[in-house]
PDB file of C-alpha atoms and ligand atoms in Angstrom:
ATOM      1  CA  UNK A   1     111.721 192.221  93.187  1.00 50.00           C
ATOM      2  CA  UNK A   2     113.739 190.874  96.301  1.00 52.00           C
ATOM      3  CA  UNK A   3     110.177 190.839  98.175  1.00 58.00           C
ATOM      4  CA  UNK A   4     108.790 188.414  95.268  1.00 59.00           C
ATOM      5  CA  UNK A   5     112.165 186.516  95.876  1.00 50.00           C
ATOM      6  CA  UNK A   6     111.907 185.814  99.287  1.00 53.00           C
ATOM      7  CA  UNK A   7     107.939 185.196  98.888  1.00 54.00           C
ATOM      8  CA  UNK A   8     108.055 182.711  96.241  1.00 57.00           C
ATOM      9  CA  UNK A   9     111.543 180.921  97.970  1.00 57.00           C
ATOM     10  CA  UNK A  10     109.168 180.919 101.325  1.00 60.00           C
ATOM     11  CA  UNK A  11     106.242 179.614  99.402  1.00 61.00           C
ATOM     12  CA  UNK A  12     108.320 176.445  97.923  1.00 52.00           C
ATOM     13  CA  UNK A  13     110.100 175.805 101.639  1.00 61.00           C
ATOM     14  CA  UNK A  14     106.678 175.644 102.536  1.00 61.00           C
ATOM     15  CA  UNK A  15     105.328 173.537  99.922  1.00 60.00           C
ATOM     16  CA  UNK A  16     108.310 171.300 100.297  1.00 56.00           C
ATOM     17  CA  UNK A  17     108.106 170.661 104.228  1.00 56.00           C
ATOM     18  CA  UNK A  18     104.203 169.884 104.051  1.00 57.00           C
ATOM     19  CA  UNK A  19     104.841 167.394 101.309  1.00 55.00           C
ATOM     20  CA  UNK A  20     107.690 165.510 103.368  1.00 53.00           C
ATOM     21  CA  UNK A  21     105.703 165.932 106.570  1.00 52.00           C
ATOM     22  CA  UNK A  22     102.310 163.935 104.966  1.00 52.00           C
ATOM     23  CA  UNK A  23     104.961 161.327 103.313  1.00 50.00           C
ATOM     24  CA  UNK A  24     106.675 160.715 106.634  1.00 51.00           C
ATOM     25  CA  UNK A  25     102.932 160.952 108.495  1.00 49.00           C
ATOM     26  CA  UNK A  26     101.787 158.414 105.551  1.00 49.00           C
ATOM     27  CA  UNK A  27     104.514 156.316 105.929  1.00 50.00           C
ATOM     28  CA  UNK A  28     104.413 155.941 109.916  1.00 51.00           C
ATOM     29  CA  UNK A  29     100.651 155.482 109.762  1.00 52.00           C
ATOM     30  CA  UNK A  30     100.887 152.245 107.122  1.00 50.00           C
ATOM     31  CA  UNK A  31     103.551 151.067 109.254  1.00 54.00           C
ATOM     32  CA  UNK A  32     102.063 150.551 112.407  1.00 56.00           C
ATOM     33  CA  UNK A  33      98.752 149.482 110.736  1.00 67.00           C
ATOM     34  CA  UNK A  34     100.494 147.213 108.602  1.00 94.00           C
ATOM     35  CA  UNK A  35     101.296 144.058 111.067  1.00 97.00           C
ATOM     36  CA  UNK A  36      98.132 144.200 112.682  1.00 97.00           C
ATOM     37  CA  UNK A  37      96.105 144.875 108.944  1.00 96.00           C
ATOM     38  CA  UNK A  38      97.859 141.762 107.695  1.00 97.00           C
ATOM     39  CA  UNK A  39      97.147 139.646 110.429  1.00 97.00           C
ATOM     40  CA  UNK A  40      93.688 140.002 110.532  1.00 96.00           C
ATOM     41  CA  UNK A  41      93.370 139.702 106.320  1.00 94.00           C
ATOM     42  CA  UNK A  42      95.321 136.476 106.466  1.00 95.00           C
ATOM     43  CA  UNK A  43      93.305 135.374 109.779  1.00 96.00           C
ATOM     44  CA  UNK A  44      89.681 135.874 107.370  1.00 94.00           C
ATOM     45  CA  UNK A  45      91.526 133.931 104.499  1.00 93.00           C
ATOM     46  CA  UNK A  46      92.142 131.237 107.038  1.00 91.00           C
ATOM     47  CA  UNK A  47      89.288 131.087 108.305  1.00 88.00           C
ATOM     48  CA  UNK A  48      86.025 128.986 106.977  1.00 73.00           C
ATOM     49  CA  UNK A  49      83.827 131.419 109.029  1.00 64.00           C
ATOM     50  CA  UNK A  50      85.388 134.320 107.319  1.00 59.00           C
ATOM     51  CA  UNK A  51      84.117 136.301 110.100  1.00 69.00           C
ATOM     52  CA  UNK A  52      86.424 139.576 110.842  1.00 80.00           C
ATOM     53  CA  UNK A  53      84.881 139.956 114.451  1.00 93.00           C
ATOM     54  CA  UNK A  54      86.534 136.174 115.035  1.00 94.00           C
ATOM     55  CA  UNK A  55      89.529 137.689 113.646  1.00 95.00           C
ATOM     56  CA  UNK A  56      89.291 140.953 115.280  1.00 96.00           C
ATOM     57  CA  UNK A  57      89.226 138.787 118.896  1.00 96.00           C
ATOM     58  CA  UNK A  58      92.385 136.370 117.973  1.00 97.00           C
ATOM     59  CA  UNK A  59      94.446 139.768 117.235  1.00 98.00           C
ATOM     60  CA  UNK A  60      93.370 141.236 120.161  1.00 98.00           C
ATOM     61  CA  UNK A  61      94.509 137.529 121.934  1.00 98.00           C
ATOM     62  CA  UNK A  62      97.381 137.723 120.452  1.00 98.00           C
ATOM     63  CA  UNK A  63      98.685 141.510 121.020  1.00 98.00           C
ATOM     64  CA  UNK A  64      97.789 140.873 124.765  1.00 98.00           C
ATOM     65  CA  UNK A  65     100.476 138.172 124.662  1.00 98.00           C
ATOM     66  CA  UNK A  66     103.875 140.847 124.244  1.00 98.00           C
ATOM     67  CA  UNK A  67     102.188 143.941 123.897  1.00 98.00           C
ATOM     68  CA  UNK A  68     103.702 147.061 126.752  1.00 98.00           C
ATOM     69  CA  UNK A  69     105.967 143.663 127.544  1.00 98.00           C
ATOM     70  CA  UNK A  70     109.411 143.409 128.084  1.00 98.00           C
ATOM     71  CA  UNK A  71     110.551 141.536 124.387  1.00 98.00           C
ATOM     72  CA  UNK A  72     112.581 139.052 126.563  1.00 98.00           C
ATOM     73  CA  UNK A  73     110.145 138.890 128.993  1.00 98.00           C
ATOM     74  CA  UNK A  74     107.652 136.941 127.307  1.00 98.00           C
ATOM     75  CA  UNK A  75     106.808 133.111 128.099  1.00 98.00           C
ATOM     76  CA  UNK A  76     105.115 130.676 126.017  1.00 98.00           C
ATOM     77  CA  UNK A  77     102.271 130.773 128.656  1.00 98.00           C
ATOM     78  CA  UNK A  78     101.470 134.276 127.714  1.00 98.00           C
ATOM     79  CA  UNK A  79      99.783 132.780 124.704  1.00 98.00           C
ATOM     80  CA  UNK A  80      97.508 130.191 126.326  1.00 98.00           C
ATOM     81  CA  UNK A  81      94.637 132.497 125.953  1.00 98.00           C
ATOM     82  CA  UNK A  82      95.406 132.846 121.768  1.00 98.00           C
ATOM     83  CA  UNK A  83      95.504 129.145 121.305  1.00 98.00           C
ATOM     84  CA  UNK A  84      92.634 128.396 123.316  1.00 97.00           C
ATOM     85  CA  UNK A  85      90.811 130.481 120.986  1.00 96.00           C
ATOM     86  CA  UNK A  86      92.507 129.598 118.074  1.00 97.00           C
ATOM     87  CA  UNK A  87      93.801 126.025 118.914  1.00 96.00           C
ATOM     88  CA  UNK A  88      96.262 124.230 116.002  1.00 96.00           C
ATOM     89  CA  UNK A  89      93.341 121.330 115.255  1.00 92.00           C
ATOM     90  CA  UNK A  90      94.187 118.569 113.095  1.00 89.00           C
ATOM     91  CA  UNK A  91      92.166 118.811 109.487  1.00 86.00           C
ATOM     92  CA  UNK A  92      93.847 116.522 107.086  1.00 82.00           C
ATOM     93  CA  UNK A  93      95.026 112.823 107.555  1.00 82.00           C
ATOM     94  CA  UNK A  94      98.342 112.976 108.470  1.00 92.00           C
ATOM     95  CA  UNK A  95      99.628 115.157 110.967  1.00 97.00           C
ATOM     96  CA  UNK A  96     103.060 116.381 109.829  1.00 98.00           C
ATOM     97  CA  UNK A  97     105.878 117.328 111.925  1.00 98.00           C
ATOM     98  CA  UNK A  98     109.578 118.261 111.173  1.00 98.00           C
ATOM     99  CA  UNK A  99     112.883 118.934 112.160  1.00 98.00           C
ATOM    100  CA  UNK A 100     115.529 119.866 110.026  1.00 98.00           C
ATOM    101  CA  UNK A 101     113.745 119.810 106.923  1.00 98.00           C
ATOM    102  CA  UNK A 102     111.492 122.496 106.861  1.00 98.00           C
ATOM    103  CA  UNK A 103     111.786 122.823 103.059  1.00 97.00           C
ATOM    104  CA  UNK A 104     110.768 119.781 102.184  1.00 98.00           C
ATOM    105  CA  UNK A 105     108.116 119.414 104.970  1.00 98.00           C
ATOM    106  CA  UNK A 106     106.416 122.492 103.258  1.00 97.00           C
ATOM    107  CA  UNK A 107     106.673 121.054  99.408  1.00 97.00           C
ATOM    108  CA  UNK A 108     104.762 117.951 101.464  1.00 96.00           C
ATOM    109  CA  UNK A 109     102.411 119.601 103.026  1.00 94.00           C
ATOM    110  CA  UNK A 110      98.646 120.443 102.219  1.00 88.00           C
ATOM    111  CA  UNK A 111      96.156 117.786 100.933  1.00 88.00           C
ATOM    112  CA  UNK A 112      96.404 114.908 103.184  1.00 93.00           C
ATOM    113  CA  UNK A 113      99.522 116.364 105.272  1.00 95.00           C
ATOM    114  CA  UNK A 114      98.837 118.848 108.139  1.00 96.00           C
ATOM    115  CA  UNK A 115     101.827 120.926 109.166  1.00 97.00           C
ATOM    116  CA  UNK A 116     101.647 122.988 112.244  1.00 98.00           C
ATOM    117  CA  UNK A 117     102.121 125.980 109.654  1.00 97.00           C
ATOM    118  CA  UNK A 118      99.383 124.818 107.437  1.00 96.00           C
ATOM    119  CA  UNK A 119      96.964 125.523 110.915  1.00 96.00           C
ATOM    120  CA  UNK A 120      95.819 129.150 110.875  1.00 96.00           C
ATOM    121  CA  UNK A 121      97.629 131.232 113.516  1.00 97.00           C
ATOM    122  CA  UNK A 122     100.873 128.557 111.774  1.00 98.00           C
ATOM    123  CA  UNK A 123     100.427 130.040 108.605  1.00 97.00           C
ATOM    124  CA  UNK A 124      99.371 133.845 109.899  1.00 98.00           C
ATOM    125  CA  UNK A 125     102.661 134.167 112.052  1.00 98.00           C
ATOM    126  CA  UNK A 126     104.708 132.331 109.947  1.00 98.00           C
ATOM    127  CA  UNK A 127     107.995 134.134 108.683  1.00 97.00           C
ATOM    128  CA  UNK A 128     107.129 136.962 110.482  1.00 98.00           C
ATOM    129  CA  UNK A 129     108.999 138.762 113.329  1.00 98.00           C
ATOM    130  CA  UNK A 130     107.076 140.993 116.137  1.00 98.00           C
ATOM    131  CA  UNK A 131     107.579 142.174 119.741  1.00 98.00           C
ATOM    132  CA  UNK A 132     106.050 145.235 122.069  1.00 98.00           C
ATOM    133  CA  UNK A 133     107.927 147.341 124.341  1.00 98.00           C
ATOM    134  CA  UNK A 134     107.300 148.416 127.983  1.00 98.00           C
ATOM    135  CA  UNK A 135     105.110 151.843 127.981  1.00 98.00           C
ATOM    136  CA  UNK A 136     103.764 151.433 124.273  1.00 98.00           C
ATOM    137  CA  UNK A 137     100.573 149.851 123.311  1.00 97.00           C
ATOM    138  CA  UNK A 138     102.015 149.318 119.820  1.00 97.00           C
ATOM    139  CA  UNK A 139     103.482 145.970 117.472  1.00 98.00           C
ATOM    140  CA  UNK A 140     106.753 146.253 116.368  1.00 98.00           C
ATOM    141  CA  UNK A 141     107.880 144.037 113.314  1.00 97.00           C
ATOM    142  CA  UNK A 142     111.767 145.355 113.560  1.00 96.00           C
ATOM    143  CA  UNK A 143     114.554 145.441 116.286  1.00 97.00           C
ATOM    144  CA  UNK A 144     113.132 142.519 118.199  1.00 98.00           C
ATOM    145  CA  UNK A 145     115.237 140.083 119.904  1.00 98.00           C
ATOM    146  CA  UNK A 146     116.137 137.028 117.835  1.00 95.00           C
ATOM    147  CA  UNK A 147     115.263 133.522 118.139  1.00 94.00           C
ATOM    148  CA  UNK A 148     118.866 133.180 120.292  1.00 93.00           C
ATOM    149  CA  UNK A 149     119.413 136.446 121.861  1.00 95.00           C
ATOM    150  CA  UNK A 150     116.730 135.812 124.811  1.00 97.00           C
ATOM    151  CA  UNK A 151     114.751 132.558 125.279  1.00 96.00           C
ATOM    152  CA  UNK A 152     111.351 134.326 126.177  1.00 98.00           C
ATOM    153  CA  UNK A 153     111.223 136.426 123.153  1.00 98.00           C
ATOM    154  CA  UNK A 154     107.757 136.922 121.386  1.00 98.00           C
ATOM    155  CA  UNK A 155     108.413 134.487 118.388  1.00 98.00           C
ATOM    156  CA  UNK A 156     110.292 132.175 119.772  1.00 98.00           C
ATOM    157  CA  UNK A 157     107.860 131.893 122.715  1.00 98.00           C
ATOM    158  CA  UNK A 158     104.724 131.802 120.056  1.00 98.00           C
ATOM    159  CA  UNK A 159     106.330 128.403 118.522  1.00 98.00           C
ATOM    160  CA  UNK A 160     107.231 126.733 121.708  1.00 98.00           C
ATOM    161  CA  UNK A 161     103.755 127.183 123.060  1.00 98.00           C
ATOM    162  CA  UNK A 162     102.060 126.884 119.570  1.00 98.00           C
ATOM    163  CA  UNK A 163     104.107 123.494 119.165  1.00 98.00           C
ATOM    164  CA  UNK A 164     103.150 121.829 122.238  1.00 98.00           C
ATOM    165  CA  UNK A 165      99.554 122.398 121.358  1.00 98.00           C
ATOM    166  CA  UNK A 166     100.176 121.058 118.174  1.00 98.00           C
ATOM    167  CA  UNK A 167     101.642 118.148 119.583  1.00 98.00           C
ATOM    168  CA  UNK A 168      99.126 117.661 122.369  1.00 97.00           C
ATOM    169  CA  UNK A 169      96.205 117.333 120.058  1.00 97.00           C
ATOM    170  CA  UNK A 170      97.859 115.147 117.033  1.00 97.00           C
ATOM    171  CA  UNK A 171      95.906 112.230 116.843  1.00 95.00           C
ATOM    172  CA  UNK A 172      95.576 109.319 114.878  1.00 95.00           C
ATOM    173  CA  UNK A 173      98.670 108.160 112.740  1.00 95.00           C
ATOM    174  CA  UNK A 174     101.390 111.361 112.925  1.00 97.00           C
ATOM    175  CA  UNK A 175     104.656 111.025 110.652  1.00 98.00           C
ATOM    176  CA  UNK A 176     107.781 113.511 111.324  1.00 98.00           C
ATOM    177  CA  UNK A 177     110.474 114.129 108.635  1.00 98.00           C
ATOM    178  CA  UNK A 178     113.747 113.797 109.939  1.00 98.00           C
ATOM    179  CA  UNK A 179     116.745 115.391 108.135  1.00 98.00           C
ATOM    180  CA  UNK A 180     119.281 112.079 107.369  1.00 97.00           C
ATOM    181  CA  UNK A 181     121.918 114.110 106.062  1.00 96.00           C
ATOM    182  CA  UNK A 182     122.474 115.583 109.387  1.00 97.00           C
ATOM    183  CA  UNK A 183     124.796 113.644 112.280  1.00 95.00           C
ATOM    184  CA  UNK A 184     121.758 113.236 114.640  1.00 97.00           C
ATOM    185  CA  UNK A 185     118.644 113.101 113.126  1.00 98.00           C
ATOM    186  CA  UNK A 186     116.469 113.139 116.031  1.00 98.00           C
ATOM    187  CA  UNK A 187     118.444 116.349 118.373  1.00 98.00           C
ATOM    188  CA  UNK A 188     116.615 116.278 121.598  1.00 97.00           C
ATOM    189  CA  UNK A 189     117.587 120.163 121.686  1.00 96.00           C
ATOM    190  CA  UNK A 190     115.379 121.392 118.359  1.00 97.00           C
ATOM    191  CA  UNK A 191     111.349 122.330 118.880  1.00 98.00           C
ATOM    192  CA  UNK A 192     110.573 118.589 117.616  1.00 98.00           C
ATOM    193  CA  UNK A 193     112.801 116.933 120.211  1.00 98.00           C
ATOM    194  CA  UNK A 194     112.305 118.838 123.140  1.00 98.00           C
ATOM    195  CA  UNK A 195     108.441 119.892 122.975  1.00 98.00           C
ATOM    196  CA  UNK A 196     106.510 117.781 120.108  1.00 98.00           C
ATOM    197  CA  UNK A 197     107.098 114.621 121.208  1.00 98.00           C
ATOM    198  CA  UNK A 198     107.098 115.179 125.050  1.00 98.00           C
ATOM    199  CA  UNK A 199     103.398 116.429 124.581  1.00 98.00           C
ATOM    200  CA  UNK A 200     101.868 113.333 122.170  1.00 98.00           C
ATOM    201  CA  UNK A 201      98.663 112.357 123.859  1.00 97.00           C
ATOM    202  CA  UNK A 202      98.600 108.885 124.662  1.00 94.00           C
ATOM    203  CA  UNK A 203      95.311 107.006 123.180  1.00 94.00           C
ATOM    204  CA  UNK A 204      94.998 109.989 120.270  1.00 95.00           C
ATOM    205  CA  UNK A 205      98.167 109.534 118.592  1.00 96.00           C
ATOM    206  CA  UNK A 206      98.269 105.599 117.896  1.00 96.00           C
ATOM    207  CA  UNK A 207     101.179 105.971 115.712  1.00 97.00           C
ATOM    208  CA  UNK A 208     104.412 107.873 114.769  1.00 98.00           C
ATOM    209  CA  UNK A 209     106.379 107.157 111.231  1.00 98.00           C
ATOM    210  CA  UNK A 210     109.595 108.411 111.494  1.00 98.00           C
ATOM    211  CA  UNK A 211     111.109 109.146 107.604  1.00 98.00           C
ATOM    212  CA  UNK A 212     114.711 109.902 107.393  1.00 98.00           C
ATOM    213  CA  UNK A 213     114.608 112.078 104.354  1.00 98.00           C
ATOM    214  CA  UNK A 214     118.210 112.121 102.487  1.00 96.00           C
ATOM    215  CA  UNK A 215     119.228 113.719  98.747  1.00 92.00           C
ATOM    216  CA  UNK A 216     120.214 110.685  97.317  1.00 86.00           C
ATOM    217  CA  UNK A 217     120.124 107.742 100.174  1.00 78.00           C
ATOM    218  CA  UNK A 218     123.129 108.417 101.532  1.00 88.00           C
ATOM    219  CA  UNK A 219     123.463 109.596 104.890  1.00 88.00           C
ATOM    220  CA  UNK A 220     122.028 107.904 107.959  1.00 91.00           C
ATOM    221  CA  UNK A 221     119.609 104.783 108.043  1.00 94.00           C
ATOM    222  CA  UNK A 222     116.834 103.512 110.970  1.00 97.00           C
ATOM    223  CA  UNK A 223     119.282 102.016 112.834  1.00 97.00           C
ATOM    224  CA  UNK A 224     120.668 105.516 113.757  1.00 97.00           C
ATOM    225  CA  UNK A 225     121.652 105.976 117.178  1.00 97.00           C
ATOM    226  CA  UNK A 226     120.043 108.972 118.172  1.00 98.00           C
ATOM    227  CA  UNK A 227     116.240 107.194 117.031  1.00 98.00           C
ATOM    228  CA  UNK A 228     116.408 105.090 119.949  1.00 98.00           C
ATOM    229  CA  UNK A 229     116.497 108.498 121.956  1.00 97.00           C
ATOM    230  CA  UNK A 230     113.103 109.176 119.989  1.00 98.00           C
ATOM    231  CA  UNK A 231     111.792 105.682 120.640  1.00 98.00           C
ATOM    232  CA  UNK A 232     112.306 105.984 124.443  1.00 97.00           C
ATOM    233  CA  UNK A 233     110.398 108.946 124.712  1.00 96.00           C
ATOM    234  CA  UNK A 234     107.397 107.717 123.209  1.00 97.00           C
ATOM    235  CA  UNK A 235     104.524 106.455 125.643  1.00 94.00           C
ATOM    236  CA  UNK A 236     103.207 103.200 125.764  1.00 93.00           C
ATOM    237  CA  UNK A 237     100.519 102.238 123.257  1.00 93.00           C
ATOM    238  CA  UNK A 238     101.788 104.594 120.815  1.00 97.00           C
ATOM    239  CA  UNK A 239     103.547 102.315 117.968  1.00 97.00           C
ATOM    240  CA  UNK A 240     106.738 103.684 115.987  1.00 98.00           C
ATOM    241  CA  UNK A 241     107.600 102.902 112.691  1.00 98.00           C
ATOM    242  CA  UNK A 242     110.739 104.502 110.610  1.00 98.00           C
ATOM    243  CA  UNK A 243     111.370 104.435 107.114  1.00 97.00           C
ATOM    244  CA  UNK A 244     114.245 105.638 104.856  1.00 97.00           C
ATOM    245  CA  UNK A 245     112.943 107.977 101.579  1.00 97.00           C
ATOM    246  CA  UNK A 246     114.686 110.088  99.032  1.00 97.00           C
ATOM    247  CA  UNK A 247     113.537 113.458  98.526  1.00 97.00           C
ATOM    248  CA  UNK A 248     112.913 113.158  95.004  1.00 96.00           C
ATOM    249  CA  UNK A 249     110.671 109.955  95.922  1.00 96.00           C
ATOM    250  CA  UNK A 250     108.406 111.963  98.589  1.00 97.00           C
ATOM    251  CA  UNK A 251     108.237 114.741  96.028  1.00 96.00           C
ATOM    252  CA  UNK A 252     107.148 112.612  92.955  1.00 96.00           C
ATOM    253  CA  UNK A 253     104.825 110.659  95.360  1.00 95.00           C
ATOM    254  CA  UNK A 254     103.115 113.982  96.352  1.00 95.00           C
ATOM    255  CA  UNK A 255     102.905 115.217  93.102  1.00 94.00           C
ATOM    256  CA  UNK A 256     100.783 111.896  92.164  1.00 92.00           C
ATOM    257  CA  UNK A 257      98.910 111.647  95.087  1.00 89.00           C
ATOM    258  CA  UNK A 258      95.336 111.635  95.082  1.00 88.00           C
ATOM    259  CA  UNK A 259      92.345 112.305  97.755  1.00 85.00           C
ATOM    260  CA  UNK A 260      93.299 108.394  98.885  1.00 86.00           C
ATOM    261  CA  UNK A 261      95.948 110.115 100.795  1.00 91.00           C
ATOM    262  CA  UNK A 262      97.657 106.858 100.768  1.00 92.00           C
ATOM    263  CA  UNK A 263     101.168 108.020 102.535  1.00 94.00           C
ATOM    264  CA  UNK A 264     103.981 108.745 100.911  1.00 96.00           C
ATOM    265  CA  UNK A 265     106.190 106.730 103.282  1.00 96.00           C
TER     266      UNK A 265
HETATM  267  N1  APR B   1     117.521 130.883 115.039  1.00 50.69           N
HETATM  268  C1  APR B   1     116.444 131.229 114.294  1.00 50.69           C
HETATM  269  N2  APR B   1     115.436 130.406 114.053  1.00 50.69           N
HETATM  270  C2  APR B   1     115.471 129.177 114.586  1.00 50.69           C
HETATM  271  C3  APR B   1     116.555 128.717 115.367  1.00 50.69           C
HETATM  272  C4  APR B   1     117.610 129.637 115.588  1.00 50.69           C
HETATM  273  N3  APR B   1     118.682 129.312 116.309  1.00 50.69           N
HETATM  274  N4  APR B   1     116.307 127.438 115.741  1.00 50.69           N
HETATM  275  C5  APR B   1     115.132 127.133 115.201  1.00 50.69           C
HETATM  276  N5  APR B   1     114.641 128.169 114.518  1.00 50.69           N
HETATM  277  C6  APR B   1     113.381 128.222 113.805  1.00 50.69           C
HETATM  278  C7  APR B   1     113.598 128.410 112.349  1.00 50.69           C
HETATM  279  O1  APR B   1     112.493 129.115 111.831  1.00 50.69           O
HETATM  280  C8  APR B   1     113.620 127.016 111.833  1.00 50.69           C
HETATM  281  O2  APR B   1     113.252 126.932 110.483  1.00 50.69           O
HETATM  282  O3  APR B   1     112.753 126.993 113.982  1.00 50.69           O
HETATM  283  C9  APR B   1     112.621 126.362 112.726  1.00 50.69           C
HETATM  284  C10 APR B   1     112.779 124.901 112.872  1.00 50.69           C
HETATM  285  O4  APR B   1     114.046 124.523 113.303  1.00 50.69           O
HETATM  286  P1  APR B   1     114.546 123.015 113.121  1.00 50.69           P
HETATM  287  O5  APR B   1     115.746 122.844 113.962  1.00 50.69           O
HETATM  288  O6  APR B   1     114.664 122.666 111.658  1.00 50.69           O
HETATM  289  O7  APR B   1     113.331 122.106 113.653  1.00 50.69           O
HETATM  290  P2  APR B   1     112.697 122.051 115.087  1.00 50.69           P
HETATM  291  O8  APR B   1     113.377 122.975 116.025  1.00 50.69           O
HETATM  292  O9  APR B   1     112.588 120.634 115.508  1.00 50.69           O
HETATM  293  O10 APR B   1     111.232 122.656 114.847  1.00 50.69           O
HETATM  294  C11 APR B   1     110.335 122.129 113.898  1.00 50.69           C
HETATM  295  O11 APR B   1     108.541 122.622 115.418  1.00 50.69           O
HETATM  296  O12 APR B   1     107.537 124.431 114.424  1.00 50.69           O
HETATM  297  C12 APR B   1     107.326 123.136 114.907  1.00 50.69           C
HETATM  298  O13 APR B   1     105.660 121.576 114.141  1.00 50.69           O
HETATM  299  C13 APR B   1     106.876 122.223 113.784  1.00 50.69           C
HETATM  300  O14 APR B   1     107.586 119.883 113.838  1.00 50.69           O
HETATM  301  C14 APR B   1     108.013 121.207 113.589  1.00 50.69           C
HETATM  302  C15 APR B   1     109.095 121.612 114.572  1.00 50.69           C
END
């Protein structure tokens, strides 16, 4: 009787330890596939070609970037070999840049307004969080630095060098929403201020159209101060035009806007 016992108490420890042990093998496996998995599904939805062997080289671009790095040791020059693969081309009309009102920049975007997260690696990577570690060939999407703790993290290095691309190949007539509820709409500190517009291309971008965005007009106006910080840094031949708009009035405008792509602003 006590041998049945202790065989059939044995039997269920048993039974027990190999279930948690293929769980926690399970859950481990999907983990570290996960990142990677994702990344190359959203790269083939991105991607007219479809092709998973393009996909299959921009991940393997991109890994080499922070991957068996230091997670503060990475510069936004480790990912010039990504985005000369994958380069952040303009497609629609308008290129669209931002500061300070990424919401509304996003409800905006699509159809005739290109956003540098509307490109594909932009809309891959964006709202994620990754980083590598010295001495491990693997991706990590948790415990990373954040986008203050160290300046060369992954992410933070990804945008910088992503938005100066960006930047660099905007051509044509470019607009940038401005937040006018904020003290200084143009802040020479944020991504727009102190990478976009020090890379415009002279002779492909012709023109920039500054729109103050504000809830309900009130807040600050195109004679704001810190826009003739933004108008001094433009090169010569490129022409700058500002122009005060409601959200509600972009977001109605969008909403009736047809393949014209007559701007909103
Ligand atoms: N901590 C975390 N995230 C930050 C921080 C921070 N301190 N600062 C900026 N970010 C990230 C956030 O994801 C935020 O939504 O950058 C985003 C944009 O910040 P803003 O200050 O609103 O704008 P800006 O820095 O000018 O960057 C927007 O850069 O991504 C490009 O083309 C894009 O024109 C756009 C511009």
């Amino acid at each position: 009787m006590v041998k049945r016992c202790v065989l059939v108490v044995g039997g269920c420890t048993i039974a027990v330890l190999v279930v948690v042990l293929v769980v926690f093998l399970v859950v481990v496996l999907c983990k570290k596939n996960n990142f990677k998995d994702t990344f190359i599904q959203d790269c083939e939805r991105k991607t007219a070609e479809g092709h998973s062997t393009y996909c299959v080289k921009v991940w393997s671009a991109f890994e080499q970037a922070y991957v068996d790095h230091d997670p503060c040791q990475v510069p936004p020059q480790a990912y010039d070999h990504l985005l000369s693969i994958a380069p952040p081309l303009p497609k629609y009309n308008w290129t669209l840049f931002w500061s300070g009102t990424r919401e509304v920049a996003h409800q905006m975007s699509g159809g005739c307004y290109q956003t540098l997260e509307d490109t594909m690696l932009g809309s891959v990577l964006d709202g994620k969080t990754w980083c590598g570690k010295q001495g491990s060939n693997e991706t990590f999407d948790s415990g990373c630095p954040n986008w203050t703790q160290c300046v060369n993290n992954p992410v933070r290095s990804f945008w910088s060098r992503a938005s100066a691309e960006f930047a660099a190949v905007a051509c044509g007539d470019a607009a940038v929403l401005l937040n006018g509820s904020s003290d200084t709409p143009f802040d020479p500190h944020c991504t727009f201020g102190s990478i976009e517009v020090k890379n415009f291309t002279p002779g492909l971008m012709k023109s920039l159209t500054v729109v103050l965005v504000t809830k309900d007009n009130v807040g600050a106006n195109c004679t704001d101060e810190s826009l003739k910080n933004l108008q001094k840094e433009l090169k010569p031949g490129m022409k700058y035009i500002c122009k005060e708009k409601t959200e509600s009035e972009l977001l109605t405008c969008k909403k009736n806007q047809d393949q014209s792509c007559v701007p909103c602003w």
